[in-house]
Amino acid sequence: MEWFIETPYFGILISIVAFEIGLYTYKKTKIPVLHPLLISITLIILVLSIFDIQLSSYEKGGDILSLFLGPVTVALAIPLYKQIELLKKHKMPILIGIFTGVLTSFISVVSLTKIFNYDIKMVYSLVPKSITTPIGIEVSQTIGGIPSITVVAIVITGIIGAIIAPLVCKIFKIDDKVARGIAIGTSSHAVGTAKAMEMGETEGAMSGLAMGISGLITALLVPLLIVIFNIVI
């Protein structure tokens, strides 16, 4: 058994099984907090802890799965292409909404970390929390953050966004499909986009668009904002 654990097949197999259990549980219960990703992460941690398996052993397969993040992100262009006319029609509100979301995310992170007196590296690590993982890691490394913390923040942000997005839309009576998609994609990247796709094709397409553009804006804007932040502080 030990030889199998040390192969990439172990990490791949446990990831797939854990996610399938999470997906089955979510479909059966329909409880938002029982998100498949949250359940699968919990199950994997429990298995590694109970059987005293090193994280490095799991990562041999987990890293292979991570390679698919890029192609999956690009694949989101398919539903976007189907809604291209809708994008052209609402291009200015969409761009303004995404830019506002990115700026709000930056300000909220800086404000909260300042209130709780966090180390400056923590600020840099949490700033890219609302963009997709591949871009978030690069931004974190560029501005001097800790990529591992950034990844955790991105995952938590995505899961929370996917869980509360329908409730927030309902409470604030956000019925416009474009607005819902843009809000979800800007705030909770790929995990939120998966939820947006459940809500409808338009929501999914707009969320995928928002995820891509917010990642680009963050990569370009955040280093400048960090410089301004350091000057002001």
PDB file of C-alpha atoms in Angstrom:
ATOM      1  CA  MET A   1       0.000   0.000   0.000  1.00  0.00           C
ATOM      2  CA  GLU A   2       2.865   2.350   0.812  1.00  0.00           C
ATOM      3  CA  TRP A   3       4.215   2.162  -2.727  1.00  0.00           C
ATOM      4  CA  PHE A   4       0.815   3.285  -4.069  1.00  0.00           C
ATOM      5  CA  ILE A   5       0.721   6.277  -1.717  1.00  0.00           C
ATOM      6  CA  GLU A   6       4.048   7.434  -3.106  1.00  0.00           C
ATOM      7  CA  THR A   7       2.755   7.442  -6.692  1.00  0.00           C
ATOM      8  CA  PRO A   8       0.805  10.292  -8.374  1.00  0.00           C
ATOM      9  CA  TYR A   9      -2.183   7.944  -8.692  1.00  0.00           C
ATOM     10  CA  PHE A  10      -2.883   8.247  -4.961  1.00  0.00           C
ATOM     11  CA  GLY A  11      -3.353  12.021  -5.012  1.00  0.00           C
ATOM     12  CA  ILE A  12      -5.464  11.882  -8.165  1.00  0.00           C
ATOM     13  CA  LEU A  13      -7.657   9.031  -6.905  1.00  0.00           C
ATOM     14  CA  ILE A  14      -8.312  10.494  -3.464  1.00  0.00           C
ATOM     15  CA  SER A  15      -9.138  13.885  -4.995  1.00  0.00           C
ATOM     16  CA  ILE A  16     -11.663  12.411  -7.419  1.00  0.00           C
ATOM     17  CA  VAL A  17     -13.288  10.146  -4.820  1.00  0.00           C
ATOM     18  CA  ALA A  18     -13.526  12.946  -2.240  1.00  0.00           C
ATOM     19  CA  PHE A  19     -15.078  15.338  -4.758  1.00  0.00           C
ATOM     20  CA  GLU A  20     -17.571  12.718  -5.964  1.00  0.00           C
ATOM     21  CA  ILE A  21     -18.657  12.137  -2.359  1.00  0.00           C
ATOM     22  CA  GLY A  22     -19.020  15.884  -1.907  1.00  0.00           C
ATOM     23  CA  LEU A  23     -20.995  16.218  -5.134  1.00  0.00           C
ATOM     24  CA  TYR A  24     -23.309  13.338  -4.195  1.00  0.00           C
ATOM     25  CA  THR A  25     -23.892  14.813  -0.734  1.00  0.00           C
ATOM     26  CA  TYR A  26     -24.667  18.256  -2.145  1.00  0.00           C
ATOM     27  CA  LYS A  27     -27.087  16.903  -4.763  1.00  0.00           C
ATOM     28  CA  LYS A  28     -28.917  14.860  -2.141  1.00  0.00           C
ATOM     29  CA  THR A  29     -29.167  17.563   0.527  1.00  0.00           C
ATOM     30  CA  LYS A  30     -29.186  20.782  -1.542  1.00  0.00           C
ATOM     31  CA  ILE A  31     -27.728  22.519   1.519  1.00  0.00           C
ATOM     32  CA  PRO A  32     -25.507  25.425   0.300  1.00  0.00           C
ATOM     33  CA  VAL A  33     -22.957  25.046   3.090  1.00  0.00           C
ATOM     34  CA  LEU A  34     -22.306  21.435   2.009  1.00  0.00           C
ATOM     35  CA  HIS A  35     -20.450  22.607  -1.068  1.00  0.00           C
ATOM     36  CA  PRO A  36     -18.670  19.751  -2.925  1.00  0.00           C
ATOM     37  CA  LEU A  37     -15.305  21.498  -2.786  1.00  0.00           C
ATOM     38  CA  LEU A  38     -15.598  22.143   0.951  1.00  0.00           C
ATOM     39  CA  ILE A  39     -16.535  18.521   1.635  1.00  0.00           C
ATOM     40  CA  SER A  40     -13.749  17.151  -0.578  1.00  0.00           C
ATOM     41  CA  ILE A  41     -11.117  19.351   1.083  1.00  0.00           C
ATOM     42  CA  THR A  42     -12.305  18.233   4.520  1.00  0.00           C
ATOM     43  CA  LEU A  43     -12.256  14.558   3.534  1.00  0.00           C
ATOM     44  CA  ILE A  44      -8.755  14.775   2.058  1.00  0.00           C
ATOM     45  CA  ILE A  45      -7.415  16.493   5.185  1.00  0.00           C
ATOM     46  CA  LEU A  46      -9.029  13.834   7.389  1.00  0.00           C
ATOM     47  CA  VAL A  47      -7.567  10.964   5.356  1.00  0.00           C
ATOM     48  CA  LEU A  48      -4.062  12.474   5.384  1.00  0.00           C
ATOM     49  CA  SER A  49      -4.282  13.168   9.130  1.00  0.00           C
ATOM     50  CA  ILE A  50      -5.793   9.833  10.226  1.00  0.00           C
ATOM     51  CA  PHE A  51      -3.379   7.697   8.210  1.00  0.00           C
ATOM     52  CA  ASP A  52      -0.413  10.019   8.857  1.00  0.00           C
ATOM     53  CA  ILE A  53       0.262  10.552   5.151  1.00  0.00           C
ATOM     54  CA  GLN A  54       2.693  13.311   4.216  1.00  0.00           C
ATOM     55  CA  LEU A  55       1.328  16.222   2.200  1.00  0.00           C
ATOM     56  CA  SER A  56       4.202  15.790  -0.243  1.00  0.00           C
ATOM     57  CA  SER A  57       2.875  12.316  -1.108  1.00  0.00           C
ATOM     58  CA  TYR A  58      -0.570  13.714  -1.919  1.00  0.00           C
ATOM     59  CA  GLU A  59       0.880  16.609  -3.917  1.00  0.00           C
ATOM     60  CA  LYS A  60       2.495  14.231  -6.422  1.00  0.00           C
ATOM     61  CA  GLY A  61      -0.983  13.667  -7.837  1.00  0.00           C
ATOM     62  CA  GLY A  62      -2.574  16.908  -6.681  1.00  0.00           C
ATOM     63  CA  ASP A  63      -0.079  18.958  -8.673  1.00  0.00           C
ATOM     64  CA  ILE A  64      -1.042  17.059 -11.831  1.00  0.00           C
ATOM     65  CA  LEU A  65      -4.680  18.007 -11.305  1.00  0.00           C
ATOM     66  CA  SER A  66      -3.604  21.613 -10.775  1.00  0.00           C
ATOM     67  CA  LEU A  67      -2.240  21.667 -14.327  1.00  0.00           C
ATOM     68  CA  PHE A  68      -5.821  21.544 -15.587  1.00  0.00           C
ATOM     69  CA  LEU A  69      -6.696  24.876 -13.927  1.00  0.00           C
ATOM     70  CA  GLY A  70      -5.454  26.821 -16.935  1.00  0.00           C
ATOM     71  CA  PRO A  71      -7.335  24.862 -19.647  1.00  0.00           C
ATOM     72  CA  VAL A  72     -10.509  24.816 -17.557  1.00  0.00           C
ATOM     73  CA  THR A  73     -10.329  28.592 -17.123  1.00  0.00           C
ATOM     74  CA  VAL A  74      -9.861  29.071 -20.881  1.00  0.00           C
ATOM     75  CA  ALA A  75     -12.820  26.739 -21.552  1.00  0.00           C
ATOM     76  CA  LEU A  76     -15.082  29.290 -19.860  1.00  0.00           C
ATOM     77  CA  ALA A  77     -14.769  31.318 -23.076  1.00  0.00           C
ATOM     78  CA  ILE A  78     -17.272  28.932 -24.722  1.00  0.00           C
ATOM     79  CA  PRO A  79     -20.399  30.113 -22.848  1.00  0.00           C
ATOM     80  CA  LEU A  80     -19.064  33.673 -23.105  1.00  0.00           C
ATOM     81  CA  TYR A  81     -18.897  33.395 -26.898  1.00  0.00           C
ATOM     82  CA  LYS A  82     -22.546  32.312 -26.925  1.00  0.00           C
ATOM     83  CA  GLN A  83     -23.460  35.516 -25.071  1.00  0.00           C
ATOM     84  CA  ILE A  84     -21.209  37.866 -27.070  1.00  0.00           C
ATOM     85  CA  GLU A  85     -24.082  40.111 -28.166  1.00  0.00           C
ATOM     86  CA  LEU A  86     -25.129  40.582 -24.563  1.00  0.00           C
ATOM     87  CA  LEU A  87     -21.562  41.553 -23.726  1.00  0.00           C
ATOM     88  CA  LYS A  88     -21.453  44.156 -26.495  1.00  0.00           C
ATOM     89  CA  LYS A  89     -24.758  45.604 -25.356  1.00  0.00           C
ATOM     90  CA  HIS A  90     -23.690  46.064 -21.725  1.00  0.00           C
ATOM     91  CA  LYS A  91     -19.922  46.559 -22.100  1.00  0.00           C
ATOM     92  CA  MET A  92     -19.590  49.799 -20.112  1.00  0.00           C
ATOM     93  CA  PRO A  93     -21.656  48.750 -17.054  1.00  0.00           C
ATOM     94  CA  ILE A  94     -19.831  45.415 -17.088  1.00  0.00           C
ATOM     95  CA  LEU A  95     -16.346  46.973 -17.140  1.00  0.00           C
ATOM     96  CA  ILE A  96     -17.262  49.563 -14.502  1.00  0.00           C
ATOM     97  CA  GLY A  97     -18.770  46.855 -12.300  1.00  0.00           C
ATOM     98  CA  ILE A  98     -15.691  44.632 -12.530  1.00  0.00           C
ATOM     99  CA  PHE A  99     -13.292  47.537 -11.894  1.00  0.00           C
ATOM    100  CA  THR A 100     -15.334  48.630  -8.869  1.00  0.00           C
ATOM    101  CA  GLY A 101     -15.318  45.064  -7.546  1.00  0.00           C
ATOM    102  CA  VAL A 102     -11.535  44.763  -7.839  1.00  0.00           C
ATOM    103  CA  LEU A 103     -10.992  48.117  -6.144  1.00  0.00           C
ATOM    104  CA  THR A 104     -13.452  47.276  -3.354  1.00  0.00           C
ATOM    105  CA  SER A 105     -11.705  43.941  -2.750  1.00  0.00           C
ATOM    106  CA  PHE A 106      -8.324  45.664  -2.437  1.00  0.00           C
ATOM    107  CA  ILE A 107      -9.603  48.358  -0.081  1.00  0.00           C
ATOM    108  CA  SER A 108     -11.448  45.859   2.125  1.00  0.00           C
ATOM    109  CA  VAL A 109      -8.384  43.607   2.480  1.00  0.00           C
ATOM    110  CA  VAL A 110      -6.056  46.501   3.298  1.00  0.00           C
ATOM    111  CA  SER A 111      -8.554  48.003   5.764  1.00  0.00           C
ATOM    112  CA  LEU A 112      -9.234  44.745   7.619  1.00  0.00           C
ATOM    113  CA  THR A 113      -5.577  43.733   7.830  1.00  0.00           C
ATOM    114  CA  LYS A 114      -4.752  47.212   9.140  1.00  0.00           C
ATOM    115  CA  ILE A 115      -7.525  47.003  11.760  1.00  0.00           C
ATOM    116  CA  PHE A 116      -6.278  43.607  12.956  1.00  0.00           C
ATOM    117  CA  ASN A 117      -2.650  44.741  12.721  1.00  0.00           C
ATOM    118  CA  TYR A 118      -1.540  41.952  10.386  1.00  0.00           C
ATOM    119  CA  ASP A 119       1.981  41.691   9.024  1.00  0.00           C
ATOM    120  CA  ILE A 120       2.531  43.449   5.674  1.00  0.00           C
ATOM    121  CA  LYS A 121       3.240  40.076   4.004  1.00  0.00           C
ATOM    122  CA  MET A 122      -0.248  38.968   5.008  1.00  0.00           C
ATOM    123  CA  VAL A 123      -1.693  42.014   3.250  1.00  0.00           C
ATOM    124  CA  TYR A 124       0.165  41.130   0.067  1.00  0.00           C
ATOM    125  CA  SER A 125      -0.927  37.490   0.366  1.00  0.00           C
ATOM    126  CA  LEU A 126      -4.628  38.291   0.795  1.00  0.00           C
ATOM    127  CA  VAL A 127      -4.967  41.011  -1.843  1.00  0.00           C
ATOM    128  CA  PRO A 128      -5.370  38.522  -4.768  1.00  0.00           C
ATOM    129  CA  LYS A 129      -8.038  36.485  -2.887  1.00  0.00           C
ATOM    130  CA  SER A 130     -10.854  37.182  -5.369  1.00  0.00           C
ATOM    131  CA  ILE A 131      -9.153  36.115  -8.599  1.00  0.00           C
ATOM    132  CA  THR A 132      -8.565  32.672 -10.077  1.00  0.00           C
ATOM    133  CA  THR A 133      -5.721  30.607  -8.597  1.00  0.00           C
ATOM    134  CA  PRO A 134      -3.133  30.675 -11.445  1.00  0.00           C
ATOM    135  CA  ILE A 135      -3.280  34.475 -11.696  1.00  0.00           C
ATOM    136  CA  GLY A 136      -3.542  34.909  -7.922  1.00  0.00           C
ATOM    137  CA  ILE A 137      -0.337  32.960  -7.311  1.00  0.00           C
ATOM    138  CA  GLU A 138       1.584  35.060  -9.848  1.00  0.00           C
ATOM    139  CA  VAL A 139       0.255  38.330  -8.400  1.00  0.00           C
ATOM    140  CA  SER A 140       1.131  37.206  -4.873  1.00  0.00           C
ATOM    141  CA  GLN A 141       4.698  36.333  -5.880  1.00  0.00           C
ATOM    142  CA  THR A 142       5.091  39.617  -7.780  1.00  0.00           C
ATOM    143  CA  ILE A 143       4.064  41.872  -4.894  1.00  0.00           C
ATOM    144  CA  GLY A 144       5.903  39.877  -2.198  1.00  0.00           C
ATOM    145  CA  GLY A 145       3.112  37.771  -0.728  1.00  0.00           C
ATOM    146  CA  ILE A 146       3.112  34.138   0.398  1.00  0.00           C
ATOM    147  CA  PRO A 147       1.556  32.044  -2.419  1.00  0.00           C
ATOM    148  CA  SER A 148       0.434  29.208  -0.115  1.00  0.00           C
ATOM    149  CA  ILE A 149      -1.617  31.639   1.978  1.00  0.00           C
ATOM    150  CA  THR A 150      -2.963  33.208  -1.206  1.00  0.00           C
ATOM    151  CA  VAL A 151      -4.195  29.818  -2.442  1.00  0.00           C
ATOM    152  CA  VAL A 152      -6.002  29.144   0.850  1.00  0.00           C
ATOM    153  CA  ALA A 153      -7.601  32.604   0.737  1.00  0.00           C
ATOM    154  CA  ILE A 154      -8.699  32.091  -2.875  1.00  0.00           C
ATOM    155  CA  VAL A 155     -10.303  28.719  -2.087  1.00  0.00           C
ATOM    156  CA  ILE A 156     -12.122  30.053   0.991  1.00  0.00           C
ATOM    157  CA  THR A 157     -13.315  33.131  -0.903  1.00  0.00           C
ATOM    158  CA  GLY A 158     -14.620  30.995  -3.765  1.00  0.00           C
ATOM    159  CA  ILE A 159     -16.474  28.577  -1.490  1.00  0.00           C
ATOM    160  CA  ILE A 160     -18.060  31.342   0.586  1.00  0.00           C
ATOM    161  CA  GLY A 161     -19.060  33.191  -2.579  1.00  0.00           C
ATOM    162  CA  ALA A 162     -20.653  30.078  -4.080  1.00  0.00           C
ATOM    163  CA  ILE A 163     -22.555  29.404  -0.858  1.00  0.00           C
ATOM    164  CA  ILE A 164     -23.953  32.878  -0.218  1.00  0.00           C
ATOM    165  CA  ALA A 165     -24.320  34.211  -3.793  1.00  0.00           C
ATOM    166  CA  PRO A 166     -27.921  32.988  -4.356  1.00  0.00           C
ATOM    167  CA  LEU A 167     -28.942  34.262  -0.908  1.00  0.00           C
ATOM    168  CA  VAL A 168     -27.369  37.693  -1.467  1.00  0.00           C
ATOM    169  CA  CYS A 169     -29.068  38.011  -4.874  1.00  0.00           C
ATOM    170  CA  LYS A 170     -32.382  37.086  -3.272  1.00  0.00           C
ATOM    171  CA  ILE A 171     -32.056  39.462  -0.292  1.00  0.00           C
ATOM    172  CA  PHE A 172     -31.069  42.452  -2.431  1.00  0.00           C
ATOM    173  CA  LYS A 173     -33.506  41.493  -5.222  1.00  0.00           C
ATOM    174  CA  ILE A 174     -30.793  41.279  -7.894  1.00  0.00           C
ATOM    175  CA  ASP A 175     -32.804  39.786 -10.752  1.00  0.00           C
ATOM    176  CA  ASP A 176     -30.746  40.910 -13.751  1.00  0.00           C
ATOM    177  CA  LYS A 177     -28.800  37.919 -15.086  1.00  0.00           C
ATOM    178  CA  VAL A 178     -25.852  40.012 -16.277  1.00  0.00           C
ATOM    179  CA  ALA A 179     -25.517  41.785 -12.925  1.00  0.00           C
ATOM    180  CA  ARG A 180     -25.642  38.515 -10.999  1.00  0.00           C
ATOM    181  CA  GLY A 181     -22.990  36.902 -13.186  1.00  0.00           C
ATOM    182  CA  ILE A 182     -20.628  39.873 -13.047  1.00  0.00           C
ATOM    183  CA  ALA A 183     -20.946  40.170  -9.267  1.00  0.00           C
ATOM    184  CA  ILE A 184     -20.301  36.479  -8.665  1.00  0.00           C
ATOM    185  CA  GLY A 185     -17.367  36.185 -11.090  1.00  0.00           C
ATOM    186  CA  THR A 186     -15.655  39.324  -9.796  1.00  0.00           C
ATOM    187  CA  SER A 187     -15.917  38.338  -6.142  1.00  0.00           C
ATOM    188  CA  SER A 188     -15.521  34.563  -6.163  1.00  0.00           C
ATOM    189  CA  HIS A 189     -13.701  33.554  -9.389  1.00  0.00           C
ATOM    190  CA  ALA A 190     -13.945  29.955 -10.741  1.00  0.00           C
ATOM    191  CA  VAL A 191     -15.781  28.349  -7.815  1.00  0.00           C
ATOM    192  CA  GLY A 192     -18.372  31.116  -7.924  1.00  0.00           C
ATOM    193  CA  THR A 193     -18.573  30.786 -11.704  1.00  0.00           C
ATOM    194  CA  ALA A 194     -19.478  27.110 -11.326  1.00  0.00           C
ATOM    195  CA  LYS A 195     -22.357  28.205  -9.100  1.00  0.00           C
ATOM    196  CA  ALA A 196     -23.323  30.930 -11.577  1.00  0.00           C
ATOM    197  CA  MET A 197     -23.552  28.297 -14.310  1.00  0.00           C
ATOM    198  CA  GLU A 198     -26.044  26.415 -12.144  1.00  0.00           C
ATOM    199  CA  MET A 199     -28.111  29.595 -11.939  1.00  0.00           C
ATOM    200  CA  GLY A 200     -28.224  29.991 -15.730  1.00  0.00           C
ATOM    201  CA  GLU A 201     -26.186  30.128 -18.944  1.00  0.00           C
ATOM    202  CA  THR A 202     -26.126  33.940 -19.020  1.00  0.00           C
ATOM    203  CA  GLU A 203     -25.005  34.159 -15.396  1.00  0.00           C
ATOM    204  CA  GLY A 204     -22.279  31.591 -16.080  1.00  0.00           C
ATOM    205  CA  ALA A 205     -21.025  33.377 -19.190  1.00  0.00           C
ATOM    206  CA  MET A 206     -20.920  36.781 -17.471  1.00  0.00           C
ATOM    207  CA  SER A 207     -19.254  35.290 -14.400  1.00  0.00           C
ATOM    208  CA  GLY A 208     -16.558  33.686 -16.575  1.00  0.00           C
ATOM    209  CA  LEU A 209     -15.998  37.023 -18.276  1.00  0.00           C
ATOM    210  CA  ALA A 210     -15.789  38.840 -14.948  1.00  0.00           C
ATOM    211  CA  MET A 211     -13.349  36.265 -13.590  1.00  0.00           C
ATOM    212  CA  GLY A 212     -10.989  36.756 -16.535  1.00  0.00           C
ATOM    213  CA  ILE A 213     -11.150  40.550 -16.648  1.00  0.00           C
ATOM    214  CA  SER A 214     -10.918  40.955 -12.860  1.00  0.00           C
ATOM    215  CA  GLY A 215      -7.799  38.768 -12.916  1.00  0.00           C
ATOM    216  CA  LEU A 216      -6.268  40.962 -15.619  1.00  0.00           C
ATOM    217  CA  ILE A 217      -7.198  44.214 -13.872  1.00  0.00           C
ATOM    218  CA  THR A 218      -5.872  42.901 -10.552  1.00  0.00           C
ATOM    219  CA  ALA A 219      -2.563  41.827 -12.132  1.00  0.00           C
ATOM    220  CA  LEU A 220      -2.125  45.288 -13.678  1.00  0.00           C
ATOM    221  CA  LEU A 221      -3.610  47.483 -10.961  1.00  0.00           C
ATOM    222  CA  VAL A 222      -2.608  45.859  -7.662  1.00  0.00           C
ATOM    223  CA  PRO A 223       1.189  46.438  -7.964  1.00  0.00           C
ATOM    224  CA  LEU A 224       0.450  50.155  -8.514  1.00  0.00           C
ATOM    225  CA  LEU A 225      -1.996  50.242  -5.597  1.00  0.00           C
ATOM    226  CA  ILE A 226       0.584  48.495  -3.402  1.00  0.00           C
ATOM    227  CA  VAL A 227       3.127  51.237  -4.187  1.00  0.00           C
ATOM    228  CA  ILE A 228       0.550  53.919  -3.319  1.00  0.00           C
ATOM    229  CA  PHE A 229      -0.397  51.994  -0.164  1.00  0.00           C
ATOM    230  CA  ASN A 230       3.248  51.841   0.981  1.00  0.00           C
ATOM    231  CA  ILE A 231       3.688  55.581   0.356  1.00  0.00           C
ATOM    232  CA  VAL A 232       0.546  56.482   2.291  1.00  0.00           C
ATOM    233  CA  ILE A 233       1.276  54.088   5.176  1.00  0.00           C
TER     234      ILE A 233
END
